[in-house]
mmCIF file of C-alpha atoms in Angstrom:
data_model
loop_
_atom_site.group_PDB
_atom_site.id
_atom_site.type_symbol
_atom_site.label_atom_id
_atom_site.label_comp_id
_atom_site.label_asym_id
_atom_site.label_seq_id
_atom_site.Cartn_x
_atom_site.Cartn_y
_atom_site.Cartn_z
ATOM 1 C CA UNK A 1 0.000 0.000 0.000
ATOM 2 C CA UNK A 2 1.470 3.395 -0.529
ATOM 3 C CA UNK A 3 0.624 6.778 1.436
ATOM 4 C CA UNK A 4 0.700 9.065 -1.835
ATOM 5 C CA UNK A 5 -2.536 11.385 -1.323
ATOM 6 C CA UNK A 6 -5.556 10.941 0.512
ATOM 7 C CA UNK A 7 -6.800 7.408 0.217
ATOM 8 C CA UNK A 8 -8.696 4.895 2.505
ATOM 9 C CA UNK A 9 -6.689 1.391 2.678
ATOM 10 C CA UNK A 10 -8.868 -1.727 3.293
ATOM 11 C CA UNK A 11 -7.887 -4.563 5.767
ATOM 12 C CA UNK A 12 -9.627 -7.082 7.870
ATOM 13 C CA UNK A 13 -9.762 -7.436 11.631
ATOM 14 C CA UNK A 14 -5.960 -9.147 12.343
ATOM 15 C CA UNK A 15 -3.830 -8.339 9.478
ATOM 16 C CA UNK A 16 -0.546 -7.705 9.532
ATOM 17 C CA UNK A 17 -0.112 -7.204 5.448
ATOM 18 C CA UNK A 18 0.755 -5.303 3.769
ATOM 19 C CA UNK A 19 2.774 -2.481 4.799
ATOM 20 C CA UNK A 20 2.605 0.667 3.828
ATOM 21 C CA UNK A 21 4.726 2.281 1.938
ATOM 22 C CA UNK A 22 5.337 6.217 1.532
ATOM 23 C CA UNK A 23 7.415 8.754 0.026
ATOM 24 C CA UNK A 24 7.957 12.396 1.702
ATOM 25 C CA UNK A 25 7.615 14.890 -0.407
ATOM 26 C CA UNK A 26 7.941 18.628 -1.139
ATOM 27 C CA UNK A 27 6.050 20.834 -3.809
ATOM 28 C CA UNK A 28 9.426 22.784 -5.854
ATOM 29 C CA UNK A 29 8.218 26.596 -5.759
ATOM 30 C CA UNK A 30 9.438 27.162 -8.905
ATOM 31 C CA UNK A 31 8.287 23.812 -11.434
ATOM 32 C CA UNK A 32 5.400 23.011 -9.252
ATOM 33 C CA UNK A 33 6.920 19.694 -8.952
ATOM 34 C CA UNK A 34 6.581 17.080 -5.886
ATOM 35 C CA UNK A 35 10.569 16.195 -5.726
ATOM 36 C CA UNK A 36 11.114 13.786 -2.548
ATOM 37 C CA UNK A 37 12.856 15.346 0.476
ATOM 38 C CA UNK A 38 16.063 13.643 2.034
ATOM 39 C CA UNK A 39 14.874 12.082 5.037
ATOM 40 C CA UNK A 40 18.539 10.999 6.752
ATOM 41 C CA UNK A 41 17.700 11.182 10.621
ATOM 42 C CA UNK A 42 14.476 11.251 10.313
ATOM 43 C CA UNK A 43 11.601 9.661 12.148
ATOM 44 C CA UNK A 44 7.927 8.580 11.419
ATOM 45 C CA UNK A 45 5.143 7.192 13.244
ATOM 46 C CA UNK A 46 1.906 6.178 12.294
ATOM 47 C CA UNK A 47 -0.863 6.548 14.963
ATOM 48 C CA UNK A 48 -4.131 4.689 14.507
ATOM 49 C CA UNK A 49 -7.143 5.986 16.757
ATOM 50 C CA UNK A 50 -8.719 2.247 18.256
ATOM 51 C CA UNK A 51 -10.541 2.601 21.524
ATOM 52 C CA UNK A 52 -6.814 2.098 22.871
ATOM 53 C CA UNK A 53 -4.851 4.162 20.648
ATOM 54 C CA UNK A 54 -1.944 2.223 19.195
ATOM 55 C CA UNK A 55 1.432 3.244 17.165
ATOM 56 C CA UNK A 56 3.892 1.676 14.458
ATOM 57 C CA UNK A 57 7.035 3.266 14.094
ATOM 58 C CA UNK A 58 7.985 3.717 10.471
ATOM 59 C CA UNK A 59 11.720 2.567 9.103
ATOM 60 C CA UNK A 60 13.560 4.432 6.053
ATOM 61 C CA UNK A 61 13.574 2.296 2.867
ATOM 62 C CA UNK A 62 17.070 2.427 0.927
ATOM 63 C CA UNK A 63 18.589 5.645 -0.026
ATOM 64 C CA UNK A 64 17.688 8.456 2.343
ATOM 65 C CA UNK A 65 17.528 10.990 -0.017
ATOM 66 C CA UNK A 66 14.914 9.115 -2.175
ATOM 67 C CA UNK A 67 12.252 10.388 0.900
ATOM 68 C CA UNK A 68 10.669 6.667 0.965
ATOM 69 C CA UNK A 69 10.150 5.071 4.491
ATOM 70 C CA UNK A 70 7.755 2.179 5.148
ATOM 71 C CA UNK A 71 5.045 1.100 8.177
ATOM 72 C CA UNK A 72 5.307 -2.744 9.135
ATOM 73 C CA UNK A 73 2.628 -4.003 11.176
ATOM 74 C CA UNK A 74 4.467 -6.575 14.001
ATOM 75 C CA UNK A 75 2.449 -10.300 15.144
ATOM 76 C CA UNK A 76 1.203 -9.638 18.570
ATOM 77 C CA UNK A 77 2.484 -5.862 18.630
ATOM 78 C CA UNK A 78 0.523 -4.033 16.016
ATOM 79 C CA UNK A 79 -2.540 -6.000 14.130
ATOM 80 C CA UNK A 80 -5.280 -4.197 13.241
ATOM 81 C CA UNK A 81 -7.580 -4.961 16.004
ATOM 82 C CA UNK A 82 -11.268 -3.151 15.504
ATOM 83 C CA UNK A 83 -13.748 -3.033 12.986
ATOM 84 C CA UNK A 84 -14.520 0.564 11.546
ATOM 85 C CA UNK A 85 -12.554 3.816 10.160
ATOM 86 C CA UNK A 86 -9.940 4.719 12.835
ATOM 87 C CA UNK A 87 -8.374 7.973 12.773
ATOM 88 C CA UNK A 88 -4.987 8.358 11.773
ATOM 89 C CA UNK A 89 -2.003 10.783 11.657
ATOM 90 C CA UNK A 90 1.314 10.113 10.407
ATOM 91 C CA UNK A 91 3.712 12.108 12.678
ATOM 92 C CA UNK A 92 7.275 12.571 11.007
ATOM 93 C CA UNK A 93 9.862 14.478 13.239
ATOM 94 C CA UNK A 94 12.715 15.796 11.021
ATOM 95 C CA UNK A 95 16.722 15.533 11.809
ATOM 96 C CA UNK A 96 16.829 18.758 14.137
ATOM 97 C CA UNK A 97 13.646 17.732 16.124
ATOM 98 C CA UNK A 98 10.723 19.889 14.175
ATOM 99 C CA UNK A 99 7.615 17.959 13.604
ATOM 100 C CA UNK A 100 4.704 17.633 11.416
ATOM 101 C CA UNK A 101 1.805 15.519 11.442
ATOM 102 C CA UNK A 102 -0.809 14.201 8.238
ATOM 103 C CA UNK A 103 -3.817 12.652 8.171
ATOM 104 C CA UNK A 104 -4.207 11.975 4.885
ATOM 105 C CA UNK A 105 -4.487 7.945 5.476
ATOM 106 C CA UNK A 106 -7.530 6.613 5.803
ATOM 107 C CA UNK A 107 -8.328 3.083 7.299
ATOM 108 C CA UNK A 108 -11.162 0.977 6.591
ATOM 109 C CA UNK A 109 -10.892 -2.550 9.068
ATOM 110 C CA UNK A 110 -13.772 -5.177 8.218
ATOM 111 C CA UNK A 111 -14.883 -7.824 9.995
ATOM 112 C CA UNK A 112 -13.525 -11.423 8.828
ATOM 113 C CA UNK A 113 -15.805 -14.121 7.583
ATOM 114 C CA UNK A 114 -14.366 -16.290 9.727
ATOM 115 C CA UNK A 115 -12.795 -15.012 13.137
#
């Protein structure tokens, strides 16, 4: 799954799969172009609203300075527990400590046919 724009990513109750996927970006003042921002020190956390709020921390993916970094749900640590549209915010803290936080991911968590 990838965390491009604002989007609502479907799952069932219990999944750990698949991960999701994003690249930080920046709009260039001058093309109008989205041109990825080097993320080297960088952090990111992805905060899902259940009735007991829970976190994933998110890893950098390969060359820093390509902006991609990556959310892995962990067995017994992070599965998607509750059925319904949790919030969510992505909070990324940059190299010198300054934060900012999206929401642009949406979550959708069904119910399985079989629990």
């Amino acid at each position: 799954m990838a965390c491009d724009g604002e989007q609502v990513l479907e799952y069932k109750v219990d999944d750990t799969l698949p991960a999701i996927a994003c690249t930080y970006k920046q709009i260039d003042p001058i093309t109008g172009k989205r041109t990825p921002i080097n993320i080297t020190g960088y952090s990111f956390r992805l905060d899902i609203g259940f009735t007991v709020p829970e976190s994933v921390t998110g890893s950098i993916v390969g060359d820093p300075a390509n902006g991609e970094f990556i959310f892995e749900y962990t067995i017994g640590a992070s599965e998607l527990k509750e059925v319904g549209k949790p919030r969510t915010e992505i909070l990324i803290t940059d190299n010198v400590g300054y934060k900012i936080t999206y929401d642009f991911v949406k979550f959708d968590i069904k119910a399985r046919i079989i629990p």
